[in-house]
Coordinates of C-alpha atoms and ligand atoms in Angstrom, one line a residue:
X22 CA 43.3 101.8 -81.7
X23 CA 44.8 102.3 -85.2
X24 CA 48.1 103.4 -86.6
X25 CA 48.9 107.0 -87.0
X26 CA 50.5 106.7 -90.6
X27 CA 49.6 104.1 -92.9
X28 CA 50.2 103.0 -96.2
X29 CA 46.7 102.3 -97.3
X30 CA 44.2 105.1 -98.1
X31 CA 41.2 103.3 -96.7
X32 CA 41.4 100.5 -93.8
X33 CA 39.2 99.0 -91.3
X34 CA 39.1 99.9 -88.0
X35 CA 40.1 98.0 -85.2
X36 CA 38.7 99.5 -82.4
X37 CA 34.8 100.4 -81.1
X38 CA 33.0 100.5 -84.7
X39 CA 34.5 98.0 -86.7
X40 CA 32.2 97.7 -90.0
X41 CA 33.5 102.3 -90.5
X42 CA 36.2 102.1 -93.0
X43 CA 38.9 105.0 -91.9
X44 CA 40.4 107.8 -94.7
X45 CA 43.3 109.3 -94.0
X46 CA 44.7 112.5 -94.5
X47 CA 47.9 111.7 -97.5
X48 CA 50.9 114.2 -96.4
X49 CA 53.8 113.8 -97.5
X50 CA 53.7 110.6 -99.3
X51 CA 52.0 108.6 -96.1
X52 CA 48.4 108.1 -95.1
X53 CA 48.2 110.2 -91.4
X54 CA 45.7 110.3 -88.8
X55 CA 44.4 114.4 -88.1
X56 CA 47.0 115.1 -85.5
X57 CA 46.8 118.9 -83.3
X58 CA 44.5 121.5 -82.5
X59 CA 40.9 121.0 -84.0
X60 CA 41.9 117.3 -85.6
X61 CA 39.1 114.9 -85.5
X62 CA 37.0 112.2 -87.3
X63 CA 33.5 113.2 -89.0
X64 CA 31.4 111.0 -90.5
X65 CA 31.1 110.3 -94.3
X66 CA 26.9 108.6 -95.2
X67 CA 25.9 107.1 -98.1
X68 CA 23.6 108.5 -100.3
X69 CA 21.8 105.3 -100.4
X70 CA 20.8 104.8 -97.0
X71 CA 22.1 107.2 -94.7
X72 CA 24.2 105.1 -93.3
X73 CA 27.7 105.9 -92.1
X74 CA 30.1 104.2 -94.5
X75 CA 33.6 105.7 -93.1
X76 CA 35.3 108.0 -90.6
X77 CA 37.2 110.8 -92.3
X78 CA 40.3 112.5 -90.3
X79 CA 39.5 116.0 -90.5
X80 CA 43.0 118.0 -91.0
X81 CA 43.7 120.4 -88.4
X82 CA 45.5 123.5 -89.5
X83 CA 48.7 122.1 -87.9
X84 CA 48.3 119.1 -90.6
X85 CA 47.4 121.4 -93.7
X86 CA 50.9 123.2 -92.7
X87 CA 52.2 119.7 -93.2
X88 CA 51.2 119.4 -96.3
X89 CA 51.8 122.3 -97.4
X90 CA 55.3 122.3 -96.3
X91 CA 56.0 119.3 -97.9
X92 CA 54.6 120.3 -101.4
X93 CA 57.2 123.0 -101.2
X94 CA 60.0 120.9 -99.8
X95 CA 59.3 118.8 -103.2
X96 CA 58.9 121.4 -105.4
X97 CA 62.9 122.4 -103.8
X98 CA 63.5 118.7 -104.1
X99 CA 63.5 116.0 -106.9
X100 CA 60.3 116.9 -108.2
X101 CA 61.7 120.2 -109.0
X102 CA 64.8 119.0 -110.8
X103 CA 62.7 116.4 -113.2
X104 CA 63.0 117.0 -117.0
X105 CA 59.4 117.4 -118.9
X106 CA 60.3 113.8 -120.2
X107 CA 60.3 112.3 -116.6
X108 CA 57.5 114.0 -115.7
X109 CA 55.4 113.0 -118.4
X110 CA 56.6 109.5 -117.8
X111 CA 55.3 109.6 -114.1
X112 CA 52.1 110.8 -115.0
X113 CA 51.6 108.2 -117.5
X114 CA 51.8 105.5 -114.8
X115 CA 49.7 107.2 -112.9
X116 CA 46.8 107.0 -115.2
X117 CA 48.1 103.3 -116.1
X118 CA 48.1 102.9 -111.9
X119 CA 44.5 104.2 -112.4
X120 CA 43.3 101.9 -114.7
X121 CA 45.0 99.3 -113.0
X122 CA 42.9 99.8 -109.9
X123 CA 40.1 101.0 -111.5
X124 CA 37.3 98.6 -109.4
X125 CA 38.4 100.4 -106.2
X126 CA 38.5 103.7 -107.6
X127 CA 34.9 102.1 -108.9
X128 CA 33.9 101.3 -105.7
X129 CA 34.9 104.0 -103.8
X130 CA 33.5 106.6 -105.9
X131 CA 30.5 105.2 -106.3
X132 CA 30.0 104.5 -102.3
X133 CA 30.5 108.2 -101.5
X134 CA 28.5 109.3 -104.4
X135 CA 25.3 106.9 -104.7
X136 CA 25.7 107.3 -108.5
X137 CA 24.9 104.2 -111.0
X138 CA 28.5 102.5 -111.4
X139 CA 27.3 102.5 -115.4
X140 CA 28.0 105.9 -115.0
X141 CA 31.3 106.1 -113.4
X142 CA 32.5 103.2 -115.4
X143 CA 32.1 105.3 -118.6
X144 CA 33.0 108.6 -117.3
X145 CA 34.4 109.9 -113.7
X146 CA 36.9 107.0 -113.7
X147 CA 38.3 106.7 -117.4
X148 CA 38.4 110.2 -117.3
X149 CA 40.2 110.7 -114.1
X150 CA 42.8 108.8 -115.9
X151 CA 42.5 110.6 -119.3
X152 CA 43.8 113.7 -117.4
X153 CA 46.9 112.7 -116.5
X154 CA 47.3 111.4 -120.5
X155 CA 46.3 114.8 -121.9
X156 CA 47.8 117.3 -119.9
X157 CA 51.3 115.1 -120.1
X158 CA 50.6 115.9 -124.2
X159 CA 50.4 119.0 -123.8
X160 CA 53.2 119.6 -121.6
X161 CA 55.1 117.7 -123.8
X162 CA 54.0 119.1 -127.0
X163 CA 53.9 122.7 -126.7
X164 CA 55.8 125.3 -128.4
X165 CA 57.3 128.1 -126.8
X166 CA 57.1 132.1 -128.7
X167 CA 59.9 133.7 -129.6
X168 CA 60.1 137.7 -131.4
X169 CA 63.2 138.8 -132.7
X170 CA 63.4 142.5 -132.6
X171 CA 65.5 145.2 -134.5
X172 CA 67.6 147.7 -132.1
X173 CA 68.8 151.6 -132.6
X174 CA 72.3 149.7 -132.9
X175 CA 71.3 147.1 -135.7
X176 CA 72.2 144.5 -134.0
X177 CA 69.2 143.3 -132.6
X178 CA 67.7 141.3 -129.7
X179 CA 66.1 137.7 -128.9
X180 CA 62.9 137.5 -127.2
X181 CA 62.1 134.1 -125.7
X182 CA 59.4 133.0 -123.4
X183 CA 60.0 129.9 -121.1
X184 CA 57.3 128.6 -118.6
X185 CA 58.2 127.9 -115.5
X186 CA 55.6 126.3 -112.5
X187 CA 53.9 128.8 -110.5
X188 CA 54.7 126.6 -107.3
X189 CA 52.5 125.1 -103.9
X190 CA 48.7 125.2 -105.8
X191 CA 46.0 124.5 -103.6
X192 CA 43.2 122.6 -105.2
X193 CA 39.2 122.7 -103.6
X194 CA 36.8 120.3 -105.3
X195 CA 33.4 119.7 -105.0
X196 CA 31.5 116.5 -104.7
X197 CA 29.3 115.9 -108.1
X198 CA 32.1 114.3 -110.0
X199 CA 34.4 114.0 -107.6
X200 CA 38.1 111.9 -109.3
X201 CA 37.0 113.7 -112.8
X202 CA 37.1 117.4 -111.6
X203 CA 40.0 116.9 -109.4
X204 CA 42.1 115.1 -111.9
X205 CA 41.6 118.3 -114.4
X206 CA 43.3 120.0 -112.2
X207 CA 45.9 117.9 -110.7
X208 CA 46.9 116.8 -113.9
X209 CA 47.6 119.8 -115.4
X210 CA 49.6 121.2 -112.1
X211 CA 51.4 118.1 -111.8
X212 CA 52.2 117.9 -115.8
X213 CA 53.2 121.6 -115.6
X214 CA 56.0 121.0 -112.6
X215 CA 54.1 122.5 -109.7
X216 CA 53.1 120.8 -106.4
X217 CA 49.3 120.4 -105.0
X218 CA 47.6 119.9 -101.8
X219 CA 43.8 119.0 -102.7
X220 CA 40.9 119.7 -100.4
X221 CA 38.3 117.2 -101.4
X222 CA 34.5 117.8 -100.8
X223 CA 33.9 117.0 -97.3
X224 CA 31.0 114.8 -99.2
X225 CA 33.5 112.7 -101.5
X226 CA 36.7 111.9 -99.6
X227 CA 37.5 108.8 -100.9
X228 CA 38.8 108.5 -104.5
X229 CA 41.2 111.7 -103.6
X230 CA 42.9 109.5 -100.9
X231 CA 43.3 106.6 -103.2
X232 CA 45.2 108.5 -105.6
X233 CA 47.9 108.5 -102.7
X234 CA 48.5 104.9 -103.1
X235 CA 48.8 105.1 -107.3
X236 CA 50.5 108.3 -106.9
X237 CA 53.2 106.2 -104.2
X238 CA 53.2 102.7 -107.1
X239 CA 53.8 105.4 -109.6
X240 CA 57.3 106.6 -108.5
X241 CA 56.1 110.2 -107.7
X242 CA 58.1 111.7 -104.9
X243 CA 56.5 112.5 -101.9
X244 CA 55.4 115.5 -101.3
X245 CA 53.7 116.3 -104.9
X246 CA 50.5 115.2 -104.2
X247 CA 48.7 115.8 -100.9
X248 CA 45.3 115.3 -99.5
X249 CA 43.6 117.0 -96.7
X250 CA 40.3 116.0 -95.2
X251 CA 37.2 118.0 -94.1
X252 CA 35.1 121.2 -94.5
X253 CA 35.2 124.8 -95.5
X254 CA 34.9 127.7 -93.6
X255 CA 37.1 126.9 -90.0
X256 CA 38.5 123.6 -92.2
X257 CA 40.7 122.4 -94.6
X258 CA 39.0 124.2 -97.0
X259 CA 39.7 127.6 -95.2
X260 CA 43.2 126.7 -93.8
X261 CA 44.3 125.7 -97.4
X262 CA 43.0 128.8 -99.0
X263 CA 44.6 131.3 -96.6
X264 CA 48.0 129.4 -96.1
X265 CA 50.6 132.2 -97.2
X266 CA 52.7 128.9 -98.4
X267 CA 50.1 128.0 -101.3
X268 CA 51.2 130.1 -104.4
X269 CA 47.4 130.0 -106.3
X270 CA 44.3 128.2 -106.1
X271 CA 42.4 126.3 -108.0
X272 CA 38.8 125.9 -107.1
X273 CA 35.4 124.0 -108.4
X274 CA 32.3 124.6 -107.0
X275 CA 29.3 127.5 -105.7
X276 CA 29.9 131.0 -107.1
X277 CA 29.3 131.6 -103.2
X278 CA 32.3 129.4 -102.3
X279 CA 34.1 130.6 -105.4
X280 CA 33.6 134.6 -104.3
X281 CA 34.9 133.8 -100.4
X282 CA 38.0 131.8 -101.9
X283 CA 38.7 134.9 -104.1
X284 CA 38.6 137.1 -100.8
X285 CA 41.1 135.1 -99.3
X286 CA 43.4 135.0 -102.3
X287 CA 43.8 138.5 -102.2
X288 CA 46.1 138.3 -99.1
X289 CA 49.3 137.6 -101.2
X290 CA 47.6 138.3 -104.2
X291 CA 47.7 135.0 -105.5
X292 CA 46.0 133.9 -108.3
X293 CA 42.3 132.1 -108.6
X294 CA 41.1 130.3 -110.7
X295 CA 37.1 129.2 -110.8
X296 CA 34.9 127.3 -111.7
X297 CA 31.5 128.1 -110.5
X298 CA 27.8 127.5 -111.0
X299 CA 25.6 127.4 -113.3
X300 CA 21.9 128.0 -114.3
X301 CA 22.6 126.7 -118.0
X302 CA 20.0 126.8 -120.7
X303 CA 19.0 124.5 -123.4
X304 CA 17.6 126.3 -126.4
X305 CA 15.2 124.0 -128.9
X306 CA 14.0 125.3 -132.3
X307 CA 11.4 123.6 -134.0
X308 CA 13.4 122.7 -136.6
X309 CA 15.5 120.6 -134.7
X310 CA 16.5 117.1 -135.0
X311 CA 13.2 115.8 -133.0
X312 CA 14.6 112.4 -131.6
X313 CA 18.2 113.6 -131.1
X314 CA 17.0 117.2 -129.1
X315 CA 14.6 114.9 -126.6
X316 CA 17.5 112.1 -125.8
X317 CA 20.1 115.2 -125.1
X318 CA 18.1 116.9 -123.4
X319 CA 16.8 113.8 -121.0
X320 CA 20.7 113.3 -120.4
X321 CA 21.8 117.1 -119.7
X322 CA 18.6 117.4 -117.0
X323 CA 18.8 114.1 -115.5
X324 CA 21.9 112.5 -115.6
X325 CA 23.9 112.5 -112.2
X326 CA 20.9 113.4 -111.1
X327 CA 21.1 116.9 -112.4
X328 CA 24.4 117.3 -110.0
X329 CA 26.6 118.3 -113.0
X330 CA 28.0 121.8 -113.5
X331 CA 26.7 122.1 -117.1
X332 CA 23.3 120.3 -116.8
X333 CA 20.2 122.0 -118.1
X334 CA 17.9 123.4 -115.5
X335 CA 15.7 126.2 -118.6
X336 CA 14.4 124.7 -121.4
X337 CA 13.3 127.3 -123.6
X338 CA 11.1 125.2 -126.4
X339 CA 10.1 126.9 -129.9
X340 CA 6.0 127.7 -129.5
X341 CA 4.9 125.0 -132.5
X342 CA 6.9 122.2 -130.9
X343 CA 5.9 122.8 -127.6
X344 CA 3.4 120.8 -126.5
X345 CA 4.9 117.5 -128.1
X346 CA 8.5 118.8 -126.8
X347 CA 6.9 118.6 -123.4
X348 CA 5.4 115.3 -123.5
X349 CA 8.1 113.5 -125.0
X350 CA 10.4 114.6 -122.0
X351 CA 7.9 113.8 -119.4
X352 CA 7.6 109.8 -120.7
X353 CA 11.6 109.9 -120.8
X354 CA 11.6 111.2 -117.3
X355 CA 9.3 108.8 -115.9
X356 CA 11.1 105.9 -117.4
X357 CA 13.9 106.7 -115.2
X358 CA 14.2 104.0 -112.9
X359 CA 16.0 105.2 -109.4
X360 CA 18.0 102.1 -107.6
X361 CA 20.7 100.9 -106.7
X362 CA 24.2 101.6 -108.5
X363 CA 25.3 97.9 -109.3
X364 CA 21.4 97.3 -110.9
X365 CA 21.7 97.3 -114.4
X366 CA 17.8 98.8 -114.5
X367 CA 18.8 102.1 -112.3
X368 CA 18.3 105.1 -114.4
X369 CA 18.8 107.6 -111.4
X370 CA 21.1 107.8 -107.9
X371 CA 20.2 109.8 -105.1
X372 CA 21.2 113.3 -104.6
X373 CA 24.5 113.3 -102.4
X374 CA 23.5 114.0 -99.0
X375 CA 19.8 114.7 -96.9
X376 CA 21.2 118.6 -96.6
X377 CA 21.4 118.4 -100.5
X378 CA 18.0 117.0 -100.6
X379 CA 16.5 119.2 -98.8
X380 CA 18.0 122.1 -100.3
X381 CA 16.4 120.6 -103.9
X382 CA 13.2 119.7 -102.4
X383 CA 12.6 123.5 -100.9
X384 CA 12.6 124.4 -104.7
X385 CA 10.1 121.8 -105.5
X386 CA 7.9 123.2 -103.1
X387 CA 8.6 127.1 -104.0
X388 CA 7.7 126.0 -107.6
X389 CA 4.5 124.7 -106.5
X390 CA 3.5 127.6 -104.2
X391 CA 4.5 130.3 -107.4
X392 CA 2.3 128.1 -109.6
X393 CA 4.3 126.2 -111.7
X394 CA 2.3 123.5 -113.2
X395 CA 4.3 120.1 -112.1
X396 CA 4.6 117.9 -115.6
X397 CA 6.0 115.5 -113.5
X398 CA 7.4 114.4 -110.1
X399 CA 7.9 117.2 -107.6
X400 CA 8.6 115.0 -104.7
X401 CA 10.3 111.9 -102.9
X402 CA 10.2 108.6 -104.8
X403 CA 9.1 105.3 -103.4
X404 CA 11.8 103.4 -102.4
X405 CA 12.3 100.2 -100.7
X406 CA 12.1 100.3 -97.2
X407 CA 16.0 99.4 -96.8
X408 CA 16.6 102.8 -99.4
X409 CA 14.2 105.0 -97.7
X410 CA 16.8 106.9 -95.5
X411 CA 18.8 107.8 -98.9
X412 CA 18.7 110.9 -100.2
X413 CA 16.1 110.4 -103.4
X414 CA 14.1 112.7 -105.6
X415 CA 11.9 112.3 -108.2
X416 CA 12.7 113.8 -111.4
X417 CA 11.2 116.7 -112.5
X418 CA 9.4 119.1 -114.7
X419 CA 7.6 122.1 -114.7
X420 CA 5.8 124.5 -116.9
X421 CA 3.5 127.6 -116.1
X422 CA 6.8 129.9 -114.8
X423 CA 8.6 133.4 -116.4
X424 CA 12.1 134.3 -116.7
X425 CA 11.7 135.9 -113.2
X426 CA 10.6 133.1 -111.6
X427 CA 13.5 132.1 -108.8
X428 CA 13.0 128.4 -110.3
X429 CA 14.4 130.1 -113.7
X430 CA 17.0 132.7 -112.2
X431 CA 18.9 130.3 -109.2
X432 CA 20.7 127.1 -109.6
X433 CA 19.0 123.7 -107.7
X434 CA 21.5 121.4 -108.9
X435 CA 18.9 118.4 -109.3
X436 CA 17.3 116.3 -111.1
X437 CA 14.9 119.0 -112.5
X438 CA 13.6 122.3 -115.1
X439 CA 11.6 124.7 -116.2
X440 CA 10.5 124.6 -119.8
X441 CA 9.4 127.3 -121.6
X442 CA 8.0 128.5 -124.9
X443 CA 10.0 131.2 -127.0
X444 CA 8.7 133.0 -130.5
X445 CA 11.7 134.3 -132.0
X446 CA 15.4 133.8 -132.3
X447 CA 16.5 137.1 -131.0
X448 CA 13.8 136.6 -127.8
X449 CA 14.9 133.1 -126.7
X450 CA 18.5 134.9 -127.1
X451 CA 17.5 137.8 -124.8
X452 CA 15.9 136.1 -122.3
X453 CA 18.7 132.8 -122.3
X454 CA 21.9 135.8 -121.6
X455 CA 19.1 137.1 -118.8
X456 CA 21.0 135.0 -115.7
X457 CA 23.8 135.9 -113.8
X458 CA 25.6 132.4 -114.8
X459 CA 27.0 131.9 -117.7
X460 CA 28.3 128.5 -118.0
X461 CA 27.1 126.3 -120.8
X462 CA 24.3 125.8 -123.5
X463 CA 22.8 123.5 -125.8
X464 CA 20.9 124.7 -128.5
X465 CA 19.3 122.0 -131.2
X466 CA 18.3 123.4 -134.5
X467 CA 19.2 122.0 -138.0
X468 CA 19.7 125.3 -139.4
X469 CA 23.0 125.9 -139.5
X470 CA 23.1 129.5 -139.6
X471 CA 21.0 130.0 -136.8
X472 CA 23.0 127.6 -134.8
X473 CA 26.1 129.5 -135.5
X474 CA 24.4 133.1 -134.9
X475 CA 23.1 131.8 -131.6
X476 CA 26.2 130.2 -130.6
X477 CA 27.8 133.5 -130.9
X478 CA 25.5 135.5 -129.1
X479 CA 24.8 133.1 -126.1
X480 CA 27.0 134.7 -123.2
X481 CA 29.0 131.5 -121.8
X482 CA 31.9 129.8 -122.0
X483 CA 30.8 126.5 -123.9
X484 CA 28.0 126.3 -126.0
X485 CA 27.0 123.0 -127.6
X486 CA 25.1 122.6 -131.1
X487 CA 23.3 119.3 -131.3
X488 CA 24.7 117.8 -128.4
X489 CA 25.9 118.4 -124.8
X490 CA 28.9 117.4 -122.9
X491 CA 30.6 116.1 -125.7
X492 CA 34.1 117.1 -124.8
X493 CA 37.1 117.4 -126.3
X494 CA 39.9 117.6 -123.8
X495 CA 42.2 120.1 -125.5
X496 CA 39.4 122.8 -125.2
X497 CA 38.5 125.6 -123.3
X498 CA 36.5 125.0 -120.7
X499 CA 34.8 127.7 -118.4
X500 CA 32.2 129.7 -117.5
X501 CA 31.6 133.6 -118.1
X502 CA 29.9 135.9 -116.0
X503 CA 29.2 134.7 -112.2
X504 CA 29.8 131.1 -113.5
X505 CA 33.7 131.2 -113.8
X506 CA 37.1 132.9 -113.8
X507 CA 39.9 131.6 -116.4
X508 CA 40.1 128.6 -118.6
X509 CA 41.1 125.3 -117.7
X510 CA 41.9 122.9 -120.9
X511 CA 44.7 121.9 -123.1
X512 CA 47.1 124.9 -123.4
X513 CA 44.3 126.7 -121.7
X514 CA 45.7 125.4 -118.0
X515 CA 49.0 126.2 -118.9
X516 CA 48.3 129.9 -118.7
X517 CA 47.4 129.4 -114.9
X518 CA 49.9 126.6 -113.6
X519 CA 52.5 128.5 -115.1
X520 CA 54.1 131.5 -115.0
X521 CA 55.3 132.8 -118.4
X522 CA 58.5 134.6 -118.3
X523 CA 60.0 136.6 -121.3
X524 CA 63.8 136.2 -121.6
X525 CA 65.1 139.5 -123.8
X526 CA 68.8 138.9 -125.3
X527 CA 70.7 141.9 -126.6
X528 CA 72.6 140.6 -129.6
Ligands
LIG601 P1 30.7 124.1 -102.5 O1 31.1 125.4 -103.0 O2 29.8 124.0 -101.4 O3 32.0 123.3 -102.1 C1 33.1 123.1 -102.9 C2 34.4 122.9 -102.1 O4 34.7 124.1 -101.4 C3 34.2 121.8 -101.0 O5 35.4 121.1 -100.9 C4 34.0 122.6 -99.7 O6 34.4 122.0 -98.6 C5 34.9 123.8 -100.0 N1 34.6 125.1 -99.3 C6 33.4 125.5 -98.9 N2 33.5 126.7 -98.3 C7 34.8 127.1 -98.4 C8 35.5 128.2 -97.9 N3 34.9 129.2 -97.4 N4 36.9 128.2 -98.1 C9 37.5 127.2 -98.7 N5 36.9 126.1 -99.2 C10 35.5 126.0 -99.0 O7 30.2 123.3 -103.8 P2 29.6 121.8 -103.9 O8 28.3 121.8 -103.2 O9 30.7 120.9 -103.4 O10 29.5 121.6 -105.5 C11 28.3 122.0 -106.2 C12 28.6 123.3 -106.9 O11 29.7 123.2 -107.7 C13 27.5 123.8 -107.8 O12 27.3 125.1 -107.7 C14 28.0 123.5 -109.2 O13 27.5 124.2 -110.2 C15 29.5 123.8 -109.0 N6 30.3 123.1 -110.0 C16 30.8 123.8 -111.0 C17 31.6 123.2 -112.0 C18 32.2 124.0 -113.1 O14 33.1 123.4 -113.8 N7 31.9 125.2 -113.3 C19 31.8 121.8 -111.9 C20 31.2 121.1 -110.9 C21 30.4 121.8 -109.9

């Protein structure tokens, strides 16, 4: 049929189905076939169409000890013994091996995904190569504390810290932006000396096992970066998270997902870190900069088809600006085109998968049977008839719901919100910190008092005045409450992929 190990991340098949493109598992610094107890292939579909575009190898738990066995043989090895210079050196060819490629990181992102490729172009690829850039910065640039202390003897002592990498860090990453969220935390674990073995979403396998083949042009030695194929619970997903050889785990995705990995963590007591969901507000005074709060807010609902961690799903609207807040974002939302990713008119992908869709769709029908009044869409688009098996959505709008509403309280993660009026600062505050998330806010005002007092009193990890998902890489970035545990971000990661150690020298 095929060969077992392979150089390539992606090849055609040779045998019975010859159009499915194969990914492989990456161990070890070779592309291998699921080998052992519980290996297998499982479809990966395309968003667009249904149709299946490639057979992933599911790891078996056998292969997941693989990996993880040879992340720590590197971390023992020359990977271990690199200076910060040589590390940063490898990481800066592996964002120049990213840019090199960067059509087939293109192309294979935007296969699994079904996004426009104007939107990976700008962001999930250049950014999956900006990580490696910035955390080899940091790692390079950061200073280290030192107290010198005064002792019953007078002659003192040195305190120094040193950081040192916390080891084998297993790395679970969800679908929505697929090379960018992995990348934030590879880069960071690679820059800080440690070892990873990623478990991609089952949804977006693809641009993970490229990364083998830059990772292999780059000079990194094998073992430092792994990939392992499949699901959760009984999975990769699983067998990574409980693997007594992984030393922490980093982890993107449901606050459901994020609890059960936590669970598992505590065998060994290794450290998490999360990031979760989100039911994020957007918070517009009538005050606000009129053109500048619509065009942000359009983007932070719709783009990615709402399948973005900090994207807006309650839009709470000042009462006088109301009415003409509302039909300034329905016109935007209906002049989003959905199509194809290469047409230079698509304004909206699909969501990524039919069990997505239908999740999303169930909460356009609950908002529908609670009352909501539908502004606009609230159901499946017209497609061509060669696109009507994809997984499409209209965008969406409503009005007519509370706070208590579960179309205000849960996260849908599409293309879609609630907007709502508010009467007073201290109300819209109230009733925005009412949600068990806690992950991001946007609030659009040109008072700039207000905008800081709100700032300060919203309860999440990144709020945004006048604009959203402007990011500055050198950040924090996280959520509070259910949405998150830790900070990833400049020096922020540092303080999770390393451990800090205190050296204390009598004088
Ligand atoms: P998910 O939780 O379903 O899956 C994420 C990953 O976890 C996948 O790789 C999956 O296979 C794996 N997984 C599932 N169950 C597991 C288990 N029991 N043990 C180990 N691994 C397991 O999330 P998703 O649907 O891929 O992504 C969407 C969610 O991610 C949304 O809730 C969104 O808000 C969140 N998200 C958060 C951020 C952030 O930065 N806070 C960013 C992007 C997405």
């Amino acid at each position: 049929m095929h060969d077992t190990k392979s150089t390539a991340a992606v090849s055609g098949e040779s045998g019975r189905r010859p159009e499915a493109k194969l990914v492989r598992n990456f161990i070890d610094g070779e592309y291998r076939d699921a080998s052992g107890e519980g290996a297998r292939w499982f479809d990966k579909r395309s968003p667009l169409d249904d149709s299946v575009i490639a057979r992933v190898a599911e790891a078996s738990r056998a292969d997941v000890d693989a990996a993880v066995r040879a992340a720590r043989a590197a971390l023992a090895g020359p990977w271990g013994s690199l200076s910060i210079a040589q590390r940063v050196d490898l990481l800066y060819a592996v964002a120049d091996g990213i840019e090199r490629r960067f059509d087939d990181f293109l192309e294979a992102e935007v296969a699994d995904t079904g996004k426009p490729a104007s939107l990976a172009r700008h962001i999930d690829i250049p950014r999956g190569a900006a990580n490696f850039k910035i955390f080899a910065d940091v790692v390079k640039n950061v200073p280290g504390e030192s107290f010198e202390m005064t002792t019953p003897d007078g002659r003192g002592a040195l305190n120094y810290a040193i950081r040192r990498p916390v080891g084998v860090v297993g790395v679970v990453c969800p679908w929505n932006l697929p090379l960018l969220l992995m990348t934030w935390k590879v880069g960071p674990a690679l820059a800080c000396g440690n070892t990873v073995v990623v478990k991609p979403s089952e949804e977006t396998p693809q641009t993970a096992a490229l990364l083998g083949e830059v990772m292999n042009a780059a000079g990194v030695p094998r073992g430092v970066y792994n990939v392992v194929h499949g699901f959760g619970p009984g999975s990769a997903g699983e067998f990574v998270t409980t693997h007594p050889g992984v030393n922490a785990i980093t982890f993107t995705g449901e606050t459901r997902t994020g609890a059960a990995i936590m669970k598992a963590a505590a065998d060994g007591a290794r450290p998490v870190s999360l990031e979760m969901g989100g039911k994020n507000a957007a918070i517009v005074f009538a005050d606000c900069d009129f053109d500048a709060a619509i065009e942000g807010t359009l983007r932070s609902c719709f783009v990615n088809s709402g399948q973005v961690c900090l994207g807006t799903e309650r839009i709470y609207v000042e009462r006088p600006l109301f009415e003409r807040f509302v039909a300034a974002l329905k016109e935007g939302a209906e002049r989003l085109r959905p199509g194809r990713p290469e047409d230079a008119t698509t304004g909206m992908g699909p969501l990524i998968s039919q069990e997505h869709r239908n999740k999303v769709l169930s909460y356009y029908r609950k908002a529908v049977e609670l009352g909501a009044t539908v502004v606009t869409g609230g159901g499946v688009p017209d497609m061509p008839a060669d696109l009507r098996g994809g997984a499409w959505v209209q965008p969406t709008l409503w009005t007519g719901l509370g706070d208590d509403s579960p179309i205000a309280r849960e996260e849908i993660f599409g293309p879609c919100a609630l907007i709502m009026p508010f009467d007073s600062e201290e109300e819209v505050v109230r009733r925005a910190n009412a949600n068990e998330y806690g992950l991001a806010t946007a609030i659009w005002t040109t008072n700039l008092a207000r905008a800081h007092r709100v700032a300060g009193a919203i309860e999440v990890g990144i709020a945004w005045v006048n604009s959203w998902f402007l990011r500055d890489l050198r950040t924090a970035f996280g959520g509070a409450k259910q949405s998150g545990i830790g900070r990833e971000g400049g020096v922020h990661s540092l303080e999770f992929y390393t451990e800090l150690k205190n050296v204390c020298v009598k004088l």
